[in-house]
PDB file of C-alpha atoms and ligand atoms in Angstrom:
ATOM      1  CA  MET Y   1      -4.739  23.758  -1.441  1.00 43.00           C
ATOM      2  CA  SER Y   2      -3.143  20.496  -2.531  1.00 67.00           C
ATOM      3  CA  GLY Y   3      -5.793  18.213  -1.006  1.00 88.00           C
ATOM      4  CA  CYS Y   4      -5.458  15.360   1.432  1.00 93.00           C
ATOM      5  CA  THR Y   5      -2.718  12.788   1.120  1.00 96.00           C
ATOM      6  CA  ILE Y   6      -4.134   9.512  -0.153  1.00 97.00           C
ATOM      7  CA  TYR Y   7      -2.428   6.356   1.138  1.00 98.00           C
ATOM      8  CA  LEU Y   8      -3.213   3.248  -0.879  1.00 98.00           C
ATOM      9  CA  CYS Y   9      -2.801  -0.068   0.900  1.00 98.00           C
ATOM     10  CA  GLY Y  10      -3.557  -3.703   0.194  1.00 98.00           C
ATOM     11  CA  PHE Y  11      -1.878  -6.972  -0.634  1.00 98.00           C
ATOM     12  CA  MET Y  12       1.060  -7.202  -3.062  1.00 98.00           C
ATOM     13  CA  GLY Y  13      -0.280  -7.092  -6.603  1.00 98.00           C
ATOM     14  CA  CYS Y  14      -3.604  -5.436  -5.707  1.00 98.00           C
ATOM     15  CA  GLY Y  15      -2.717  -2.487  -7.969  1.00 98.00           C
ATOM     16  CA  LYS Y  16      -1.549   0.176  -5.521  1.00 98.00           C
ATOM     17  CA  SER Y  17       1.110   1.623  -7.837  1.00 98.00           C
ATOM     18  CA  HIS Y  18      -0.898   1.368 -11.041  1.00 98.00           C
ATOM     19  CA  ILE Y  19      -4.022   2.857  -9.481  1.00 98.00           C
ATOM     20  CA  GLY Y  20      -1.922   5.407  -7.606  1.00 98.00           C
ATOM     21  CA  ARG Y  21      -0.305   6.697 -10.793  1.00 98.00           C
ATOM     22  CA  MET Y  22      -3.640   6.927 -12.594  1.00 98.00           C
ATOM     23  CA  LEU Y  23      -5.239   8.672  -9.643  1.00 97.00           C
ATOM     24  CA  ALA Y  24      -2.417  11.180  -9.317  1.00 97.00           C
ATOM     25  CA  THR Y  25      -2.625  12.066 -13.016  1.00 97.00           C
ATOM     26  CA  GLU Y  26      -6.402  12.418 -12.916  1.00 97.00           C
ATOM     27  CA  MET Y  27      -6.316  14.535  -9.754  1.00 96.00           C
ATOM     28  CA  GLY Y  28      -3.316  16.644 -10.764  1.00 95.00           C
ATOM     29  CA  ARG Y  29      -1.331  15.346  -7.782  1.00 95.00           C
ATOM     30  CA  GLU Y  30       2.158  13.975  -7.284  1.00 95.00           C
ATOM     31  CA  PHE Y  31       2.470  10.210  -7.106  1.00 96.00           C
ATOM     32  CA  THR Y  32       4.984   8.584  -4.817  1.00 95.00           C
ATOM     33  CA  ASP Y  33       5.852   5.091  -3.794  1.00 96.00           C
ATOM     34  CA  LEU Y  34       6.940   4.247  -0.231  1.00 97.00           C
ATOM     35  CA  ASP Y  35       9.076   1.297  -1.387  1.00 97.00           C
ATOM     36  CA  ARG Y  36      10.922   3.548  -3.825  1.00 96.00           C
ATOM     37  CA  THR Y  37      11.516   6.177  -1.143  1.00 96.00           C
ATOM     38  CA  ILE Y  38      13.008   3.503   1.115  1.00 98.00           C
ATOM     39  CA  THR Y  39      15.290   2.008  -1.532  1.00 98.00           C
ATOM     40  CA  GLN Y  40      16.487   5.454  -2.638  1.00 97.00           C
ATOM     41  CA  ARG Y  41      17.174   6.743   0.872  1.00 97.00           C
ATOM     42  CA  GLU Y  42      18.790   3.531   2.072  1.00 98.00           C
ATOM     43  CA  GLY Y  43      20.719   2.926  -1.171  1.00 98.00           C
ATOM     44  CA  MET Y  44      19.664  -0.743  -1.144  1.00 98.00           C
ATOM     45  CA  SER Y  45      17.051  -2.846  -2.885  1.00 98.00           C
ATOM     46  CA  ILE Y  46      14.195  -4.378  -0.869  1.00 98.00           C
ATOM     47  CA  PRO Y  47      15.659  -7.915  -1.124  1.00 98.00           C
ATOM     48  CA  GLU Y  48      18.992  -6.544   0.144  1.00 98.00           C
ATOM     49  CA  ILE Y  49      17.325  -4.851   3.125  1.00 98.00           C
ATOM     50  CA  PHE Y  50      15.419  -8.053   3.995  1.00 98.00           C
ATOM     51  CA  ASP Y  51      18.594 -10.152   3.605  1.00 97.00           C
ATOM     52  CA  LYS Y  52      20.896  -7.920   5.601  1.00 98.00           C
ATOM     53  CA  PHE Y  53      18.635  -6.579   8.318  1.00 98.00           C
ATOM     54  CA  GLY Y  54      15.457  -8.680   8.241  1.00 97.00           C
ATOM     55  CA  GLU Y  55      11.780  -7.889   7.820  1.00 97.00           C
ATOM     56  CA  PRO Y  56      11.294  -6.126  11.207  1.00 96.00           C
ATOM     57  CA  HIS Y  57      13.924  -3.566  10.211  1.00 97.00           C
ATOM     58  CA  PHE Y  58      12.131  -2.991   6.902  1.00 98.00           C
ATOM     59  CA  ARG Y  59       8.905  -2.332   8.867  1.00 97.00           C
ATOM     60  CA  GLU Y  60      10.780   0.275  10.913  1.00 96.00           C
ATOM     61  CA  LEU Y  61      11.920   1.961   7.699  1.00 97.00           C
ATOM     62  CA  GLU Y  62       8.327   2.040   6.437  1.00 97.00           C
ATOM     63  CA  ALA Y  63       7.195   3.624   9.703  1.00 96.00           C
ATOM     64  CA  LYS Y  64       9.993   6.182   9.434  1.00 96.00           C
ATOM     65  CA  TYR Y  65       9.786   7.194   5.780  1.00 96.00           C
ATOM     66  CA  ILE Y  66       6.012   7.387   5.512  1.00 96.00           C
ATOM     67  CA  ARG Y  67       6.405  10.531   7.617  1.00 94.00           C
ATOM     68  CA  ASP Y  68       8.147  12.224   4.687  1.00 92.00           C
ATOM     69  CA  LEU Y  69       5.237  11.572   2.316  1.00 89.00           C
ATOM     70  CA  SER Y  70       2.404  13.650   3.676  1.00 79.00           C
ATOM     71  CA  GLU Y  71       2.239  16.627   1.326  1.00 84.00           C
ATOM     72  CA  GLY Y  72      -0.944  15.974  -0.588  1.00 87.00           C
ATOM     73  CA  TYR Y  73       0.603  13.139  -2.551  1.00 95.00           C
ATOM     74  CA  VAL Y  74      -0.990   9.957  -3.729  1.00 97.00           C
ATOM     75  CA  VAL Y  75       1.142   7.361  -1.928  1.00 97.00           C
ATOM     76  CA  ALA Y  76       1.404   3.680  -2.844  1.00 98.00           C
ATOM     77  CA  THR Y  77       2.466   2.014   0.406  1.00 98.00           C
ATOM     78  CA  GLY Y  78       4.084  -1.428   0.442  1.00 97.00           C
ATOM     79  CA  GLY Y  79       1.779  -4.381   1.118  1.00 98.00           C
ATOM     80  CA  GLY Y  80       2.953  -4.720   4.710  1.00 97.00           C
ATOM     81  CA  ALA Y  81       3.188  -1.054   5.657  1.00 97.00           C
ATOM     82  CA  LEU Y  82      -0.292  -0.508   7.067  1.00 97.00           C
ATOM     83  CA  ILE Y  83      -0.170  -3.848   8.844  1.00 96.00           C
ATOM     84  CA  ASN Y  84       2.006  -1.991  11.339  1.00 95.00           C
ATOM     85  CA  ASP Y  85      -0.397  -0.166  13.677  1.00 94.00           C
ATOM     86  CA  ARG Y  86       2.009   2.739  14.140  1.00 93.00           C
ATOM     87  CA  THR Y  87       2.336   3.309  10.378  1.00 95.00           C
ATOM     88  CA  ALA Y  88      -1.421   2.963   9.934  1.00 96.00           C
ATOM     89  CA  GLU Y  89      -2.061   5.446  12.735  1.00 95.00           C
ATOM     90  CA  PHE Y  90       0.211   7.972  11.057  1.00 95.00           C
ATOM     91  CA  ALA Y  91      -1.628   7.538   7.730  1.00 95.00           C
ATOM     92  CA  ARG Y  92      -4.986   7.925   9.473  1.00 94.00           C
ATOM     93  CA  ARG Y  93      -3.918  11.141  11.178  1.00 94.00           C
ATOM     94  CA  SER Y  94      -2.427  12.703   8.059  1.00 93.00           C
ATOM     95  CA  GLY Y  95      -4.744  11.765   5.237  1.00 95.00           C
ATOM     96  CA  LEU Y  96      -7.079   9.215   3.754  1.00 97.00           C
ATOM     97  CA  SER Y  97      -6.033   5.567   3.829  1.00 97.00           C
ATOM     98  CA  VAL Y  98      -7.739   3.376   1.255  1.00 98.00           C
ATOM     99  CA  TYR Y  99      -7.634  -0.423   1.161  1.00 98.00           C
ATOM    100  CA  ILE Y 100      -7.677  -1.780  -2.395  1.00 98.00           C
ATOM    101  CA  ASN Y 101      -9.272  -5.187  -1.943  1.00 98.00           C
ATOM    102  CA  ALA Y 102      -8.427  -7.360  -4.951  1.00 98.00           C
ATOM    103  CA  ASP Y 103      -9.022 -11.124  -4.850  1.00 98.00           C
ATOM    104  CA  PHE Y 104      -6.074 -13.381  -4.077  1.00 98.00           C
ATOM    105  CA  GLU Y 105      -5.813 -15.031  -7.513  1.00 98.00           C
ATOM    106  CA  THR Y 106      -5.633 -11.632  -9.238  1.00 97.00           C
ATOM    107  CA  CYS Y 107      -2.871 -10.532  -6.873  1.00 98.00           C
ATOM    108  CA  TYR Y 108      -1.013 -13.808  -7.177  1.00 98.00           C
ATOM    109  CA  GLU Y 109      -0.988 -13.771 -10.982  1.00 98.00           C
ATOM    110  CA  ARG Y 110       0.675 -10.362 -10.856  1.00 98.00           C
ATOM    111  CA  ILE Y 111       3.323 -11.189  -8.260  1.00 98.00           C
ATOM    112  CA  LYS Y 112       4.259 -14.824  -8.850  1.00 98.00           C
ATOM    113  CA  GLY Y 113       7.919 -15.341  -9.662  1.00 97.00           C
ATOM    114  CA  ASP Y 114       8.845 -11.757  -8.751  1.00 98.00           C
ATOM    115  CA  LYS Y 115      12.394 -11.857  -7.406  1.00 97.00           C
ATOM    116  CA  ASN Y 116      12.131  -8.305  -6.121  1.00 97.00           C
ATOM    117  CA  ARG Y 117       9.478  -9.291  -3.560  1.00 98.00           C
ATOM    118  CA  PRO Y 118      11.168 -11.267  -0.765  1.00 98.00           C
ATOM    119  CA  LEU Y 119       7.898 -12.628   0.610  1.00 98.00           C
ATOM    120  CA  VAL Y 120       7.019 -14.059  -2.795  1.00 98.00           C
ATOM    121  CA  VAL Y 121      10.433 -15.692  -3.064  1.00 97.00           C
ATOM    122  CA  SER Y 122      10.276 -17.225   0.419  1.00 97.00           C
ATOM    123  CA  ASN Y 123       6.654 -18.403   0.518  1.00 98.00           C
ATOM    124  CA  THR Y 124       4.628 -20.949  -1.423  1.00 98.00           C
ATOM    125  CA  LYS Y 125       1.343 -19.982  -3.050  1.00 98.00           C
ATOM    126  CA  GLU Y 126      -0.577 -21.542  -0.150  1.00 98.00           C
ATOM    127  CA  GLN Y 127       1.498 -19.654   2.412  1.00 98.00           C
ATOM    128  CA  LEU Y 128       0.856 -16.424   0.521  1.00 98.00           C
ATOM    129  CA  ARG Y 129      -2.855 -17.210   0.492  1.00 98.00           C
ATOM    130  CA  ARG Y 130      -2.785 -17.587   4.278  1.00 98.00           C
ATOM    131  CA  LEU Y 131      -0.870 -14.318   4.616  1.00 98.00           C
ATOM    132  CA  TYR Y 132      -3.467 -12.680   2.350  1.00 98.00           C
ATOM    133  CA  ASP Y 133      -6.306 -13.991   4.555  1.00 98.00           C
ATOM    134  CA  THR Y 134      -4.620 -12.876   7.776  1.00 98.00           C
ATOM    135  CA  ARG Y 135      -3.837  -9.446   6.422  1.00 98.00           C
ATOM    136  CA  ALA Y 136      -7.279  -8.812   4.895  1.00 98.00           C
ATOM    137  CA  GLU Y 137      -8.725  -8.308   8.358  1.00 97.00           C
ATOM    138  CA  ILE Y 138      -5.882  -5.965   9.359  1.00 98.00           C
ATOM    139  CA  TYR Y 139      -6.139  -3.859   6.194  1.00 98.00           C
ATOM    140  CA  ARG Y 140      -9.846  -3.422   6.955  1.00 97.00           C
ATOM    141  CA  ARG Y 141      -9.165  -2.395  10.502  1.00 97.00           C
ATOM    142  CA  ASN Y 142      -6.180  -0.169   9.750  1.00 97.00           C
ATOM    143  CA  SER Y 143      -7.522   1.767   6.766  1.00 97.00           C
ATOM    144  CA  MET Y 144     -10.347   4.268   6.636  1.00 97.00           C
ATOM    145  CA  CYS Y 145     -12.214   2.793   3.696  1.00 97.00           C
ATOM    146  CA  MET Y 146     -12.136  -0.038   1.193  1.00 98.00           C
ATOM    147  CA  VAL Y 147     -12.639  -0.228  -2.569  1.00 98.00           C
ATOM    148  CA  ASN Y 148     -13.128  -3.285  -4.731  1.00 98.00           C
ATOM    149  CA  GLY Y 149      -9.807  -3.871  -6.495  1.00 98.00           C
ATOM    150  CA  SER Y 150     -11.107  -6.633  -8.771  1.00 96.00           C
ATOM    151  CA  VAL Y 151     -12.930  -4.309 -11.184  1.00 96.00           C
ATOM    152  CA  ARG Y 152     -11.747  -2.065 -14.059  1.00 97.00           C
ATOM    153  CA  ASP Y 153      -9.078   0.437 -13.058  1.00 97.00           C
ATOM    154  CA  THR Y 154     -11.202   3.427 -14.099  1.00 98.00           C
ATOM    155  CA  ILE Y 155     -13.971   2.262 -11.762  1.00 98.00           C
ATOM    156  CA  ILE Y 156     -11.470   2.007  -8.906  1.00 98.00           C
ATOM    157  CA  THR Y 157     -10.034   5.481  -9.469  1.00 98.00           C
ATOM    158  CA  ASP Y 158     -13.533   7.004  -9.780  1.00 98.00           C
ATOM    159  CA  GLU Y 159     -14.498   5.420  -6.474  1.00 98.00           C
ATOM    160  CA  ILE Y 160     -11.386   6.713  -4.701  1.00 98.00           C
ATOM    161  CA  LYS Y 161     -11.861  10.218  -6.166  1.00 98.00           C
ATOM    162  CA  LYS Y 162     -15.396  10.288  -4.753  1.00 97.00           C
ATOM    163  CA  LEU Y 163     -14.168   9.177  -1.334  1.00 97.00           C
ATOM    164  CA  ALA Y 164     -11.374  11.776  -1.382  1.00 97.00           C
ATOM    165  CA  ALA Y 165     -13.778  14.570  -2.397  1.00 96.00           C
ATOM    166  CA  TYR Y 166     -16.143  13.668   0.431  1.00 96.00           C
ATOM    167  CA  PHE Y 167     -13.293  13.405   2.918  1.00 96.00           C
ATOM    168  CA  GLU Y 168     -11.819  16.756   1.919  1.00 93.00           C
ATOM    169  CA  GLU Y 169     -15.216  18.414   2.149  1.00 93.00           C
ATOM    170  CA  ASN Y 170     -16.270  16.915   5.485  1.00 94.00           C
ATOM    171  CA  GLY Y 171     -13.044  15.976   7.257  1.00 88.00           C
ATOM    172  CA  HIS Y 172     -14.311  12.431   7.818  1.00 90.00           C
ATOM    173  CA  LEU Y 173     -15.957   9.574   5.918  1.00 91.00           C
TER     174      LEU Y 173
HETATM  175  C1  S3P H   1       5.683  -6.293   1.040  1.00 92.11           C
HETATM  176  C2  S3P H   1       5.209  -5.703  -0.109  1.00 92.11           C
HETATM  177  C3  S3P H   1       6.092  -5.045  -1.082  1.00 92.11           C
HETATM  178  C4  S3P H   1       7.356  -4.522  -0.399  1.00 92.11           C
HETATM  179  C5  S3P H   1       8.023  -5.623   0.356  1.00 92.11           C
HETATM  180  C6  S3P H   1       7.118  -6.244   1.426  1.00 92.11           C
HETATM  181  C7  S3P H   1       4.723  -6.958   1.957  1.00 92.11           C
HETATM  182  O1  S3P H   1       5.403  -3.954  -1.719  1.00 92.11           O
HETATM  183  O2  S3P H   1       7.054  -3.456   0.463  1.00 92.11           O
HETATM  184  O3  S3P H   1       8.443  -6.605  -0.566  1.00 92.11           O
HETATM  185  O4  S3P H   1       5.070  -7.232   3.112  1.00 92.11           O
HETATM  186  O5  S3P H   1       3.569  -7.199   1.535  1.00 92.11           O
HETATM  187  P1  S3P H   1       4.230  -4.189  -2.819  1.00 92.11           P
HETATM  188  O6  S3P H   1       2.960  -4.368  -2.049  1.00 92.11           O
HETATM  189  O7  S3P H   1       4.239  -2.946  -3.615  1.00 92.11           O
HETATM  190  O8  S3P H   1       4.601  -5.394  -3.598  1.00 92.11           O
END
């Protein structure tokens, strides 16, 4: 058995991809990235999708393509994916959704100036902080558990492995 699919969520720069890759290696799983799936299938970069079709369309693509990533993978979702209740509901029904809660300054240092993240390009630091605060509540509500993302990466992966083992054993947290 390949184990439950693990969906990592949290604000841009919280470490979803880095932690996801480490976790997948340690657990002998495949790692996949929802943003990468979208850009590959659509043949466009994320800034191009936002420019041409707008953010709501991108949210629809997240809701659509997350359905292809439920085969026991470790999935790094985009920072806005699980904000959408429909996408979050899918993740909840098909695996374990984990909110990586890193503090805003840590996230911001990793994402500032990134031209490949449309929300970073179009928002000031203070606007991003407000978005972070608004979303924190939604990540909590829309995921099944939360880990501290402001500690060493090995501590984060150990914590998620424990949660996944319990979830696979008991079918709930
Ligand atoms: C977004 C986060 C990005 C990407 C897109 C929108 C968001 O992913 O999906 O730019 O709304 O927070 P990362 O969280 O991997 O940066």
